[in-house]
């Protein structure tokens, strides 16, 4: 076994979490396609019953990682364990994994019941037990009474539930879901997300879920592995990813972020003091540790962490409202802040009062009103 403990995995030697045998473990797994590095040294430990999401933009390597766990691809380097067993060279059909694909991949000529029963028949389970388990799986995905229909007689959401039932019916060690809701409309997607999460919790099945939708990842996951260009950038619980992104890619990809121009004032232990205009704020030191006092830095502030005040209020930054967007429960204000931000700053104001109190053209003050601020060295790319 390759040995390495990566702080990003939150598995610290001796910590309670490290004594739990991971349900899935990737040790330095690498996969190339010709010259292209699809996955670079992935280190990942997924706990039993955990809902782990792989989140990242198109082409970042999510499906490659999933296919390596499934056994559809072979790793060039590294090792994969399922339930403590080395499976790097084990064929897909012997890994006891349930998979739901984006396009459902149901057998069109088979009934719903036969689709669900397929994996049980290939495992030589007797007919009575198959019938019992199919009924159970249909009830689980709320499709009792649909057993004799063909897939084309079902809606997209119902087809996806059949695919889920088929993946779960043989009680897999791990459930893999590759963008399972991307073909569904927004409302159905929302209700399927809630249902899937309920089923996953009820069964306690270890799940790896692939998506490029950050909202889906934040709302459903126990932990998220954020990926970019074949690398895992951060593995953490959703609120940690949102509040404490480890680099500017994660900070920009997950949630909205304003980038303000700042200066590093001081480093004090784990925290650093930064200045934006005349305002001072504390940020985690790790991400700016290599910079010296006085260096220019980019300060990332979430739209809901900026508060509007009067233009000359002490401790505020000056800006001009350029656009208002009414969003129902809140108003998005876009603010010009020359010298403070290179791009327009987004401020999220709860309620509707900002529609009248912050008209386009108004000069306002902005206060940085939260602790969850992070800073990174300026972007080197031109
Ligand atoms: P998407 O969200 O678009 O599905 P992804 O994050 O799942 O993207 P992958 O499908 O894992 O990304 O692809 C990672 C990289 O590997 C991409 O650059 C892709 O073009 C490349 N790649 C994937 N499969 C192959 C293949 N069979 N042959 C060559 N290159 C491949």
Coordinates of C-alpha atoms and ligand atoms in Angstrom, one line a residue:
X1 CA 0.0 0.0 0.0
X2 CA 1.3 3.5 -0.8
X3 CA 1.7 5.6 2.3
X4 CA 0.7 9.2 2.6
X5 CA -1.6 11.2 4.9
X6 CA -3.0 14.2 3.2
X7 CA -4.3 17.0 5.5
X8 CA -6.9 17.8 2.9
X9 CA -8.6 14.4 3.5
X10 CA -9.2 15.2 7.2
X11 CA -7.8 11.9 8.1
X12 CA -5.2 12.7 10.7
X13 CA -3.1 9.9 12.1
X14 CA -4.5 8.9 15.5
X15 CA -7.7 10.9 15.1
X16 CA -11.0 9.0 15.6
X17 CA -11.8 9.4 11.9
X18 CA -8.6 7.7 11.0
X19 CA -9.5 4.5 12.9
X20 CA -12.7 4.0 10.8
X21 CA -11.9 1.8 7.8
X22 CA -12.7 3.9 4.7
X23 CA -15.5 2.5 2.5
X24 CA -13.5 3.7 -0.5
X25 CA -9.9 4.8 -0.6
X26 CA -7.8 6.1 -3.4
X27 CA -4.1 6.2 -2.8
X28 CA -2.2 8.4 -5.3
X29 CA -4.4 7.4 -8.2
X30 CA -3.3 8.8 -11.6
X31 CA -4.9 8.3 -15.0
X32 CA -3.7 9.7 -18.4
X33 CA -5.3 9.6 -21.8
X34 CA -2.3 10.0 -24.2
X35 CA -0.7 13.3 -23.2
X36 CA -3.7 14.5 -21.2
X37 CA -3.6 14.0 -17.4
X38 CA -7.2 13.3 -16.6
X39 CA -6.5 12.6 -12.9
X40 CA -3.4 13.5 -11.1
X41 CA -2.4 11.6 -7.8
X42 CA -5.9 11.5 -6.3
X43 CA -5.8 10.8 -2.5
X44 CA -9.3 10.3 -1.1
X45 CA -10.8 8.4 1.8
X46 CA -14.6 8.1 1.9
X47 CA -16.2 7.0 5.2
X48 CA -18.9 4.3 5.5
X49 CA -22.4 5.7 4.8
X50 CA -20.8 9.0 3.6
X51 CA -22.3 11.1 0.8
X52 CA -19.2 12.4 -1.0
X53 CA -19.6 14.7 -3.9
X54 CA -17.0 15.3 -6.7
X55 CA -17.6 18.9 -7.8
X56 CA -15.8 20.7 -10.5
X57 CA -16.1 22.2 -14.0
X58 CA -16.5 20.1 -17.2
X59 CA -13.3 18.1 -18.0
X60 CA -11.8 18.3 -14.5
X61 CA -11.7 14.5 -14.1
X62 CA -14.8 13.7 -12.0
X63 CA -16.1 11.0 -14.3
X64 CA -12.6 9.6 -14.7
X65 CA -12.3 9.2 -10.9
X66 CA -15.8 7.6 -10.8
X67 CA -15.0 5.2 -13.6
X68 CA -11.7 4.2 -11.8
X69 CA -13.7 3.3 -8.7
X70 CA -16.3 1.5 -10.8
X71 CA -13.6 -0.5 -12.6
X72 CA -14.5 0.8 -16.0
X73 CA -11.0 2.4 -16.3
X74 CA -7.6 1.1 -15.1
X75 CA -5.4 3.4 -13.1
X76 CA -1.9 4.1 -14.4
X77 CA -0.6 4.6 -10.9
X78 CA -1.9 4.2 -7.4
X79 CA -4.2 1.9 -5.6
X80 CA -8.0 1.7 -5.0
X81 CA -9.6 0.0 -2.0
X82 CA -13.3 -0.8 -1.4
X83 CA -14.2 -1.8 2.1
X84 CA -10.6 -2.3 2.9
X85 CA -10.0 -4.7 -0.1
X86 CA -7.5 -3.8 -2.8
X87 CA -9.6 -3.7 -6.0
X88 CA -7.2 -1.8 -8.4
X89 CA -7.1 -4.9 -10.7
X90 CA -10.6 -6.3 -9.9
X91 CA -13.0 -6.3 -12.8
X92 CA -16.1 -4.0 -12.6
X93 CA -18.7 -6.7 -12.1
X94 CA -16.9 -8.1 -9.0
X95 CA -16.6 -4.7 -7.2
X96 CA -20.3 -4.8 -5.9
X97 CA -21.0 -1.3 -7.0
X98 CA -24.3 0.3 -8.0
X99 CA -24.2 2.9 -10.7
X100 CA -26.7 5.5 -11.9
X101 CA -25.7 7.3 -15.1
X102 CA -26.8 10.7 -16.5
X103 CA -28.9 9.1 -19.3
X104 CA -30.4 6.4 -17.0
X105 CA -29.2 3.6 -19.4
X106 CA -32.3 1.4 -18.8
X107 CA -33.0 -1.5 -21.1
X108 CA -35.9 -0.2 -23.3
X109 CA -37.4 -3.6 -24.2
X110 CA -37.6 -4.7 -20.5
X111 CA -40.3 -3.8 -18.0
X112 CA -39.5 -1.7 -15.0
X113 CA -39.5 -4.9 -12.8
X114 CA -37.2 -6.7 -15.2
X115 CA -34.8 -3.7 -15.4
X116 CA -34.6 -3.7 -11.6
X117 CA -34.3 -7.5 -11.4
X118 CA -31.5 -7.6 -14.0
X119 CA -28.5 -7.4 -11.5
X120 CA -30.2 -10.0 -9.2
X121 CA -30.7 -12.5 -12.0
X122 CA -27.1 -12.3 -13.1
X123 CA -26.1 -13.0 -9.5
X124 CA -28.2 -16.2 -9.5
X125 CA -30.7 -15.2 -6.8
X126 CA -33.9 -17.3 -6.8
X127 CA -37.1 -15.9 -8.3
X128 CA -39.0 -15.6 -5.0
X129 CA -36.3 -13.5 -3.4
X130 CA -36.0 -11.4 -6.6
X131 CA -39.7 -10.6 -6.6
X132 CA -39.5 -9.6 -2.9
X133 CA -36.5 -7.4 -3.5
X134 CA -37.9 -5.8 -6.6
X135 CA -41.1 -4.9 -4.7
X136 CA -39.0 -3.5 -1.9
X137 CA -36.9 -1.4 -4.3
X138 CA -40.0 -0.1 -6.1
X139 CA -41.5 1.0 -2.8
X140 CA -38.2 2.7 -1.9
X141 CA -38.3 4.9 -5.0
X142 CA -42.1 5.4 -4.8
X143 CA -42.9 3.4 -8.0
X144 CA -45.1 0.6 -6.6
X145 CA -47.7 -0.1 -9.3
X146 CA -45.3 0.7 -12.2
X147 CA -43.6 -2.8 -12.4
X148 CA -45.1 -3.8 -15.7
X149 CA -44.5 -0.5 -17.6
X150 CA -41.7 -0.1 -20.2
X151 CA -39.2 2.8 -19.7
X152 CA -40.7 4.8 -22.5
X153 CA -44.0 4.9 -20.6
X154 CA -42.4 6.7 -17.8
X155 CA -41.4 10.4 -17.2
X156 CA -37.7 11.4 -17.0
X157 CA -37.9 11.5 -13.2
X158 CA -39.6 8.1 -13.0
X159 CA -37.0 6.6 -15.3
X160 CA -34.3 8.0 -13.0
X161 CA -35.9 6.4 -10.0
X162 CA -35.9 3.0 -11.8
X163 CA -32.2 3.5 -12.5
X164 CA -31.7 4.2 -8.8
X165 CA -33.8 1.2 -7.8
X166 CA -31.7 -1.0 -10.2
X167 CA -28.5 0.3 -8.7
X168 CA -29.6 -0.3 -5.1
X169 CA -31.5 -3.6 -5.3
X170 CA -28.5 -5.8 -4.9
X171 CA -27.3 -3.8 -1.9
X172 CA -24.1 -2.5 -3.3
X173 CA -21.1 -1.6 -1.2
X174 CA -20.9 1.8 -2.9
X175 CA -23.4 3.8 -5.0
X176 CA -22.0 5.9 -7.8
X177 CA -24.1 8.6 -9.3
X178 CA -22.8 10.5 -12.4
X179 CA -24.7 13.7 -12.8
X180 CA -28.0 11.8 -12.4
X181 CA -30.3 14.8 -12.5
X182 CA -28.8 16.8 -15.3
X183 CA -31.6 15.8 -17.8
X184 CA -34.4 16.8 -15.4
X185 CA -36.1 20.2 -15.2
X186 CA -35.3 22.5 -12.3
X187 CA -38.3 21.6 -10.1
X188 CA -38.1 17.9 -10.6
X189 CA -34.3 18.1 -10.0
X190 CA -35.0 19.7 -6.6
X191 CA -37.5 17.1 -5.5
X192 CA -35.3 14.2 -6.7
X193 CA -32.4 15.7 -4.8
X194 CA -34.4 15.6 -1.6
X195 CA -35.6 12.0 -2.3
X196 CA -32.2 10.7 -3.1
X197 CA -30.7 12.2 0.1
X198 CA -33.6 10.6 2.1
X199 CA -33.0 7.2 0.5
X200 CA -29.3 7.4 0.9
X201 CA -29.6 8.2 4.6
X202 CA -32.3 5.5 5.2
X203 CA -30.1 2.8 3.6
X204 CA -26.8 4.2 4.8
X205 CA -25.2 3.4 1.5
X206 CA -21.8 5.0 0.9
X207 CA -22.3 7.3 -2.1
X208 CA -20.1 9.1 -4.6
X209 CA -22.0 11.7 -6.5
X210 CA -20.6 13.6 -9.5
X211 CA -21.9 17.1 -10.3
X212 CA -20.7 20.4 -11.7
X213 CA -23.6 22.2 -9.9
X214 CA -22.3 23.8 -6.7
X215 CA -25.8 24.3 -5.2
X216 CA -26.5 20.6 -5.6
X217 CA -23.1 19.7 -4.0
X218 CA -23.6 22.2 -1.1
X219 CA -27.1 21.0 -0.3
X220 CA -26.7 17.2 -0.5
X221 CA -23.2 16.3 0.6
X222 CA -21.6 15.2 3.8
X223 CA -18.3 16.2 2.2
X224 CA -17.2 17.7 -1.1
X225 CA -14.1 17.0 -3.1
X226 CA -13.6 20.1 -5.3
X227 CA -11.7 19.3 -8.5
X228 CA -10.0 21.3 -11.2
X229 CA -7.8 20.2 -14.1
X230 CA -7.4 16.6 -12.9
X231 CA -6.5 17.5 -9.3
X232 CA -8.5 17.4 -6.1
X233 CA -8.1 20.9 -4.6
X234 CA -10.0 20.6 -1.3
X235 CA -11.9 17.9 0.5
X236 CA -14.2 19.2 3.3
X237 CA -17.7 19.6 4.6
X238 CA -19.9 21.9 2.5
X239 CA -19.8 24.8 5.0
X240 CA -16.0 24.6 5.3
X241 CA -15.6 24.6 1.6
X242 CA -17.8 27.7 1.4
X243 CA -16.3 29.5 4.5
X244 CA -12.7 28.4 4.3
X245 CA -11.8 27.7 0.6
X246 CA -8.1 26.7 0.4
X247 CA -7.4 28.5 -2.9
X248 CA -8.8 31.1 -5.3
X249 CA -10.2 28.4 -7.6
X250 CA -12.3 26.9 -4.8
X251 CA -13.3 30.4 -3.5
X252 CA -14.5 31.4 -7.0
X253 CA -16.0 28.1 -8.1
X254 CA -18.1 27.5 -5.0
X255 CA -20.6 30.3 -4.4
X256 CA -20.3 34.0 -5.5
X257 CA -17.2 35.9 -4.4
X258 CA -16.1 39.5 -4.8
X259 CA -12.4 40.1 -5.2
X260 CA -11.2 43.3 -3.4
X261 CA -7.7 44.7 -3.7
X262 CA -6.0 44.5 -0.3
X263 CA -2.6 44.7 1.4
X264 CA -1.1 42.4 3.9
X265 CA -0.6 44.4 7.1
X266 CA 0.6 41.8 9.6
X267 CA 0.8 38.1 10.3
X268 CA -0.2 36.9 13.8
X269 CA -0.1 33.1 14.3
X270 CA -2.9 31.4 12.3
X271 CA -4.4 34.7 11.2
X272 CA -3.3 37.6 9.1
X273 CA -4.4 41.2 9.2
X274 CA -5.3 42.7 5.8
X275 CA -6.4 46.2 4.8
X276 CA -8.9 47.0 2.1
X277 CA -8.9 50.8 1.7
X278 CA -9.1 52.0 5.3
X279 CA -10.8 48.9 6.6
X280 CA -8.9 46.1 8.4
X281 CA -10.0 42.5 8.5
X282 CA -8.6 39.1 9.7
X283 CA -8.1 36.2 7.3
X284 CA -6.5 32.8 7.7
X285 CA -2.8 33.1 7.4
X286 CA -2.1 29.8 5.6
X287 CA -3.1 31.1 2.1
X288 CA -0.9 34.2 2.3
X289 CA 1.9 32.7 4.4
X290 CA 4.6 33.1 1.7
X291 CA 3.9 36.8 1.2
X292 CA 5.6 39.6 3.1
X293 CA 4.0 42.4 5.0
X294 CA 3.0 45.1 2.6
X295 CA 2.3 42.7 -0.3
X296 CA -0.7 43.2 -2.5
X297 CA -3.3 40.5 -2.0
X298 CA -6.8 39.6 -3.3
X299 CA -9.4 39.6 -0.6
X300 CA -12.5 37.4 -1.3
X301 CA -15.7 38.5 0.3
X302 CA -19.1 36.8 -0.2
X303 CA -22.0 39.1 -1.4
X304 CA -24.0 38.4 1.8
X305 CA -21.0 39.5 3.9
X306 CA -21.1 43.1 2.7
X307 CA -23.6 45.5 4.3
X308 CA -24.9 48.7 2.9
X309 CA -24.5 51.9 5.0
X310 CA -24.5 55.7 4.4
X311 CA -21.7 56.9 2.1
X312 CA -19.6 58.6 4.7
X313 CA -20.1 56.1 7.6
X314 CA -16.9 55.5 9.5
X315 CA -15.2 52.2 8.6
X316 CA -17.0 51.9 5.2
X317 CA -15.8 51.7 1.6
X318 CA -17.3 54.0 -1.0
X319 CA -19.1 52.7 -4.0
X320 CA -21.7 53.7 -6.6
X321 CA -24.8 51.6 -7.4
X322 CA -24.8 50.7 -11.1
X323 CA -27.5 47.9 -11.2
X324 CA -30.3 46.6 -9.1
X325 CA -31.7 43.1 -9.6
X326 CA -34.8 42.2 -7.7
X327 CA -34.6 38.5 -6.7
X328 CA -37.8 38.0 -4.7
X329 CA -36.5 37.6 -1.2
X330 CA -33.5 39.8 -1.7
X331 CA -32.0 42.5 -3.9
X332 CA -28.7 42.1 -5.7
X333 CA -26.9 45.4 -6.0
X334 CA -23.9 45.7 -8.4
X335 CA -21.5 48.4 -7.2
X336 CA -18.6 50.2 -8.8
X337 CA -15.7 50.6 -6.4
X338 CA -12.8 52.2 -8.2
X339 CA -9.4 51.5 -6.6
X340 CA -11.0 48.8 -4.4
X341 CA -12.3 46.2 -6.9
X342 CA -11.3 45.7 -10.5
X343 CA -14.8 44.2 -11.3
X344 CA -18.2 45.2 -10.1
X345 CA -19.0 44.2 -6.6
X346 CA -22.1 42.2 -5.9
X347 CA -24.0 42.9 -2.6
X348 CA -26.9 40.7 -1.5
X349 CA -29.4 42.8 0.5
X350 CA -32.3 40.8 2.2
X351 CA -35.8 42.1 1.7
X352 CA -36.9 44.7 -0.9
X353 CA -36.0 48.0 0.9
X354 CA -32.8 48.4 -1.2
X355 CA -34.9 48.9 -4.3
X356 CA -35.8 52.3 -3.0
X357 CA -33.0 53.1 -0.6
X358 CA -30.2 52.3 -3.1
X359 CA -31.2 53.6 -6.5
X360 CA -29.0 53.4 -9.5
X361 CA -26.4 56.2 -9.3
X362 CA -26.5 56.5 -5.5
X363 CA -23.2 56.6 -3.6
X364 CA -23.2 54.2 -0.7
X365 CA -20.9 52.9 2.0
X366 CA -20.1 49.2 2.3
X367 CA -19.1 47.5 5.5
X368 CA -17.3 44.1 5.5
X369 CA -19.6 42.4 8.1
X370 CA -18.4 38.9 8.7
X371 CA -15.4 36.8 9.8
X372 CA -15.6 34.5 6.8
X373 CA -13.1 36.4 4.6
X374 CA -10.2 34.8 2.9
X375 CA -7.3 36.2 0.9
X376 CA -4.9 34.8 -1.7
X377 CA -1.9 36.1 -3.6
X378 CA -2.9 38.0 -6.7
X379 CA -3.8 36.0 -9.8
X380 CA -0.6 35.5 -11.8
X381 CA -2.5 34.8 -15.0
X382 CA -2.6 37.8 -17.4
Ligands
LIG1 P1 -17.8 16.5 -17.5 O1 -18.4 17.2 -16.3 O2 -17.9 17.3 -18.8 O3 -18.4 15.1 -17.7 P2 -15.5 15.5 -16.1 O4 -15.1 16.4 -15.0 O5 -16.3 14.3 -15.7 O6 -16.3 16.3 -17.2 P3 -13.7 13.6 -17.4 O7 -14.8 13.0 -18.3 O8 -13.3 12.8 -16.3 O9 -14.2 15.1 -16.9 O10 -12.5 14.0 -18.3 C1 -11.2 14.5 -17.8 C2 -10.3 14.7 -18.9 O11 -9.9 13.5 -19.6 C3 -10.9 15.6 -20.0 O12 -9.9 16.5 -20.5 C4 -11.3 14.6 -21.1 O13 -11.3 15.2 -22.4 C5 -10.3 13.5 -20.9 N1 -10.8 12.2 -21.3 C6 -11.8 11.6 -20.6 N2 -12.0 10.4 -21.2 C7 -11.2 10.2 -22.2 C8 -10.9 9.2 -23.2 N3 -11.6 8.1 -23.2 N4 -9.9 9.5 -24.1 C9 -9.2 10.6 -24.1 N5 -9.4 11.6 -23.2 C10 -10.4 11.4 -22.3

